[in-house]
Each structure stands twice: as structure tokens, then as C-alpha cells.
Short mmCIF file of N, CA and C in Angstrom, two decimals:
data_model
loop_
_atom_site.label_atom_id
_atom_site.label_comp_id
_atom_site.label_asym_id
_atom_site.label_seq_id
_atom_site.Cartn_x
_atom_site.Cartn_y
_atom_site.Cartn_z
N MET A 1134 6.06 -0.26 -4.92
CA MET A 1134 6.86 0.51 -5.86
C MET A 1134 7.23 -0.34 -7.08
N GLU A 1135 7.33 -1.64 -6.89
CA GLU A 1135 7.65 -2.51 -8.02
C GLU A 1135 6.52 -2.52 -9.04
N HIS A 1136 5.30 -2.18 -8.60
CA HIS A 1136 4.17 -2.12 -9.51
C HIS A 1136 4.36 -1.02 -10.55
N VAL A 1137 4.98 0.05 -10.16
CA VAL A 1137 5.22 1.16 -11.09
C VAL A 1137 6.09 0.67 -12.24
N GLY A 1138 7.12 -0.08 -11.91
CA GLY A 1138 8.00 -0.63 -12.94
C GLY A 1138 7.27 -1.59 -13.86
N ALA A 1139 6.41 -2.42 -13.29
CA ALA A 1139 5.65 -3.39 -14.10
C ALA A 1139 4.68 -2.67 -15.03
N ILE A 1140 4.05 -1.62 -14.53
CA ILE A 1140 3.11 -0.85 -15.36
C ILE A 1140 3.86 -0.11 -16.46
N ALA A 1141 5.02 0.44 -16.13
CA ALA A 1141 5.83 1.14 -17.14
C ALA A 1141 6.28 0.17 -18.24
N GLU A 1142 6.66 -1.03 -17.84
CA GLU A 1142 7.10 -2.03 -18.81
C GLU A 1142 5.93 -2.45 -19.70
N LEU A 1143 4.76 -2.59 -19.12
CA LEU A 1143 3.56 -2.93 -19.89
C LEU A 1143 3.23 -1.81 -20.88
N ALA A 1144 3.31 -0.58 -20.43
CA ALA A 1144 3.04 0.57 -21.30
C ALA A 1144 4.04 0.60 -22.46
N THR A 1145 5.29 0.29 -22.18
CA THR A 1145 6.31 0.26 -23.23
C THR A 1145 5.97 -0.79 -24.28
N ARG A 1146 5.52 -1.95 -23.83
CA ARG A 1146 5.12 -3.00 -24.79
C ARG A 1146 3.93 -2.56 -25.62
N CYS A 1147 3.02 -1.81 -25.01
CA CYS A 1147 1.83 -1.33 -25.74
C CYS A 1147 2.20 -0.32 -26.83
N LEU A 1148 3.34 0.33 -26.70
CA LEU A 1148 3.76 1.36 -27.65
C LEU A 1148 4.61 0.82 -28.80
N ARG A 1149 4.82 -0.49 -28.85
CA ARG A 1149 5.61 -1.07 -29.93
C ARG A 1149 4.96 -0.75 -31.28
N LEU A 1150 5.79 -0.40 -32.24
CA LEU A 1150 5.29 -0.05 -33.57
C LEU A 1150 4.68 -1.25 -34.29
N ASN A 1151 5.30 -2.39 -34.12
CA ASN A 1151 4.80 -3.61 -34.76
C ASN A 1151 3.61 -4.13 -33.94
N GLY A 1152 2.42 -4.03 -34.51
CA GLY A 1152 1.20 -4.43 -33.82
C GLY A 1152 1.19 -5.87 -33.36
N LYS A 1153 1.89 -6.73 -34.09
CA LYS A 1153 1.94 -8.15 -33.71
C LYS A 1153 2.73 -8.36 -32.43
N ARG A 1154 3.59 -7.42 -32.11
CA ARG A 1154 4.41 -7.53 -30.90
C ARG A 1154 3.77 -6.83 -29.70
N ARG A 1155 2.68 -6.10 -29.94
CA ARG A 1155 1.96 -5.44 -28.84
C ARG A 1155 1.05 -6.45 -28.15
N PRO A 1156 0.84 -6.28 -26.84
CA PRO A 1156 -0.10 -7.18 -26.16
C PRO A 1156 -1.54 -6.83 -26.55
N SER A 1157 -2.39 -7.83 -26.52
CA SER A 1157 -3.81 -7.58 -26.80
C SER A 1157 -4.42 -6.86 -25.60
N MET A 1158 -5.59 -6.28 -25.81
CA MET A 1158 -6.27 -5.60 -24.70
C MET A 1158 -6.60 -6.60 -23.59
N LYS A 1159 -6.90 -7.83 -23.96
CA LYS A 1159 -7.18 -8.86 -22.95
C LYS A 1159 -5.93 -9.13 -22.11
N GLU A 1160 -4.77 -9.21 -22.76
CA GLU A 1160 -3.51 -9.42 -22.03
C GLU A 1160 -3.22 -8.24 -21.10
N VAL A 1161 -3.44 -7.04 -21.59
CA VAL A 1161 -3.22 -5.83 -20.78
C VAL A 1161 -4.16 -5.86 -19.57
N SER A 1162 -5.41 -6.14 -19.82
CA SER A 1162 -6.40 -6.19 -18.75
C SER A 1162 -6.04 -7.24 -17.70
N THR A 1163 -5.65 -8.41 -18.15
CA THR A 1163 -5.29 -9.50 -17.24
C THR A 1163 -4.09 -9.11 -16.39
N GLU A 1164 -3.09 -8.52 -17.02
CA GLU A 1164 -1.89 -8.13 -16.28
C GLU A 1164 -2.18 -7.03 -15.26
N LEU A 1165 -2.97 -6.05 -15.65
CA LEU A 1165 -3.33 -4.97 -14.71
C LEU A 1165 -4.18 -5.50 -13.55
N GLU A 1166 -5.08 -6.41 -13.85
CA GLU A 1166 -5.91 -7.02 -12.80
C GLU A 1166 -5.04 -7.79 -11.81
N GLY A 1167 -4.05 -8.51 -12.33
CA GLY A 1167 -3.12 -9.24 -11.46
C GLY A 1167 -2.35 -8.30 -10.55
N LEU A 1168 -1.90 -7.18 -11.10
CA LEU A 1168 -1.18 -6.19 -10.28
C LEU A 1168 -2.10 -5.60 -9.22
N ARG A 1169 -3.34 -5.34 -9.59
CA ARG A 1169 -4.31 -4.79 -8.63
C ARG A 1169 -4.56 -5.78 -7.49
N ASN A 1170 -4.73 -7.05 -7.83
CA ASN A 1170 -4.98 -8.07 -6.81
C ASN A 1170 -3.79 -8.22 -5.87
N THR A 1171 -2.59 -8.16 -6.43
CA THR A 1171 -1.38 -8.23 -5.61
C THR A 1171 -1.34 -7.07 -4.64
N GLN A 1172 -1.68 -5.88 -5.11
CA GLN A 1172 -1.68 -4.69 -4.26
C GLN A 1172 -2.70 -4.84 -3.13
N ARG A 1173 -3.87 -5.36 -3.45
CA ARG A 1173 -4.92 -5.56 -2.42
C ARG A 1173 -4.44 -6.53 -1.35
N CYS A 1174 -3.77 -7.61 -1.77
CA CYS A 1174 -3.25 -8.58 -0.80
C CYS A 1174 -2.23 -7.93 0.12
N LEU A 1175 -1.36 -7.13 -0.45
CA LEU A 1175 -0.35 -6.45 0.36
C LEU A 1175 -1.00 -5.51 1.36
N GLU A 1176 -2.03 -4.79 0.92
CA GLU A 1176 -2.71 -3.84 1.80
C GLU A 1176 -3.42 -4.54 2.95
N LYS A 1177 -3.93 -5.75 2.70
CA LYS A 1177 -4.62 -6.50 3.75
C LYS A 1177 -3.68 -6.84 4.90
N PHE A 1178 -2.44 -7.15 4.56
CA PHE A 1178 -1.50 -7.62 5.57
C PHE A 1178 -0.61 -6.54 6.14
N GLN A 1179 -0.76 -5.32 5.68
CA GLN A 1179 0.02 -4.22 6.21
C GLN A 1179 -0.89 -3.33 7.05
N GLU A 1180 -0.44 -3.04 8.27
CA GLU A 1180 -1.22 -2.17 9.15
C GLU A 1180 -1.10 -0.74 8.64
N PRO A 1181 -2.20 -0.05 8.49
CA PRO A 1181 -2.13 1.34 8.03
C PRO A 1181 -1.29 2.20 8.97
N GLN A 1182 -0.50 3.10 8.39
CA GLN A 1182 0.36 3.96 9.19
C GLN A 1182 -0.45 4.81 10.15
N SER A 1183 -1.61 5.30 9.73
CA SER A 1183 -2.41 6.15 10.60
C SER A 1183 -2.87 5.38 11.83
N PHE A 1184 -3.15 4.08 11.68
CA PHE A 1184 -3.54 3.27 12.83
C PHE A 1184 -2.37 3.13 13.79
N LYS A 1185 -1.16 2.93 13.26
CA LYS A 1185 0.03 2.85 14.10
C LYS A 1185 0.22 4.14 14.87
N ASP A 1186 0.05 5.27 14.20
CA ASP A 1186 0.20 6.57 14.85
C ASP A 1186 -0.83 6.74 15.96
N GLU A 1187 -2.07 6.34 15.71
CA GLU A 1187 -3.13 6.47 16.72
C GLU A 1187 -2.82 5.60 17.92
N THR A 1188 -2.33 4.39 17.68
CA THR A 1188 -2.01 3.49 18.78
C THR A 1188 -0.89 4.07 19.62
N THR A 1189 0.13 4.60 18.98
CA THR A 1189 1.24 5.22 19.70
C THR A 1189 0.74 6.42 20.50
N PHE A 1190 -0.10 7.24 19.89
CA PHE A 1190 -0.63 8.42 20.57
C PHE A 1190 -1.46 8.00 21.78
N MET A 1191 -2.32 7.00 21.59
CA MET A 1191 -3.17 6.55 22.69
C MET A 1191 -2.34 5.99 23.83
N HIS A 1192 -1.30 5.24 23.51
CA HIS A 1192 -0.44 4.66 24.53
C HIS A 1192 0.29 5.76 25.29
N SER A 1193 0.86 6.72 24.57
CA SER A 1193 1.61 7.79 25.24
C SER A 1193 0.68 8.66 26.07
N THR A 1194 -0.55 8.90 25.59
CA THR A 1194 -1.52 9.68 26.36
C THR A 1194 -1.91 8.93 27.62
N SER A 1195 -2.11 7.64 27.51
CA SER A 1195 -2.47 6.81 28.66
C SER A 1195 -1.35 6.84 29.70
N GLU A 1196 -0.11 6.73 29.25
CA GLU A 1196 1.03 6.77 30.17
C GLU A 1196 1.14 8.13 30.85
N THR A 1197 0.91 9.20 30.10
CA THR A 1197 0.97 10.55 30.65
C THR A 1197 -0.10 10.74 31.71
N MET A 1198 -1.31 10.26 31.45
CA MET A 1198 -2.40 10.38 32.41
C MET A 1198 -2.10 9.57 33.67
N LYS A 1199 -1.53 8.39 33.49
CA LYS A 1199 -1.16 7.53 34.61
C LYS A 1199 -0.13 8.24 35.48
N ASP A 1200 0.89 8.82 34.85
CA ASP A 1200 1.93 9.55 35.58
C ASP A 1200 1.32 10.72 36.33
N HIS A 1201 0.40 11.42 35.70
CA HIS A 1201 -0.24 12.59 36.31
C HIS A 1201 -1.06 12.17 37.53
N LYS A 1202 -1.78 11.06 37.45
CA LYS A 1202 -2.56 10.57 38.58
C LYS A 1202 -1.65 10.20 39.75
N GLU A 1203 -0.53 9.55 39.44
CA GLU A 1203 0.40 9.15 40.50
C GLU A 1203 0.98 10.38 41.19
N GLU A 1204 1.29 11.43 40.43
CA GLU A 1204 1.82 12.66 41.01
C GLU A 1204 0.76 13.35 41.87
N SER A 1205 -0.48 13.29 41.46
CA SER A 1205 -1.57 13.93 42.20
C SER A 1205 -1.78 13.24 43.54
N ILE A 1206 -1.62 11.94 43.56
CA ILE A 1206 -1.81 11.18 44.80
C ILE A 1206 -0.71 11.52 45.80
N LEU A 1207 0.50 11.71 45.31
CA LEU A 1207 1.63 12.01 46.20
C LEU A 1207 1.49 13.42 46.68
#
């Protein structure tokens, strides 16, 4: 979410009326690339929510089947 703020701030700098105070396209590109790389690093180290949900579902299904087998034996 902090990336949104950084991008908004960059966009604001790009809209400055005084061209000398605006960032160059190279500066904009470099800053956006840095934000993209940061996002990729964060995604690598965060487990996707769908994977967490699948793991929880598989565990609960396994437990339910185990309980059902135990009841069938009795």
C-alpha cells in the first residue's frame, strides 16, 4: 500500500509547472523500476492467500475423513 503513496508523490512531481523541477523520464523510470523490484521481493516472501486457504481446506478435510473412518470402525 505504501507503493501507492510513492507513485502518487512521483506523479505529483511530474505535474510541476516548472520543467526544471520535474523529474526526467530516466528518473521516473528508475524510481518505478525500484518500486516494482521491491514489490517482487515482497511477493517472493509472502505465501499467497489462496495457498493458505487450500492448506487449511486440505487439513480440515483430512481431519474430517480421519474422524469418519474412526466412527466407521466403532
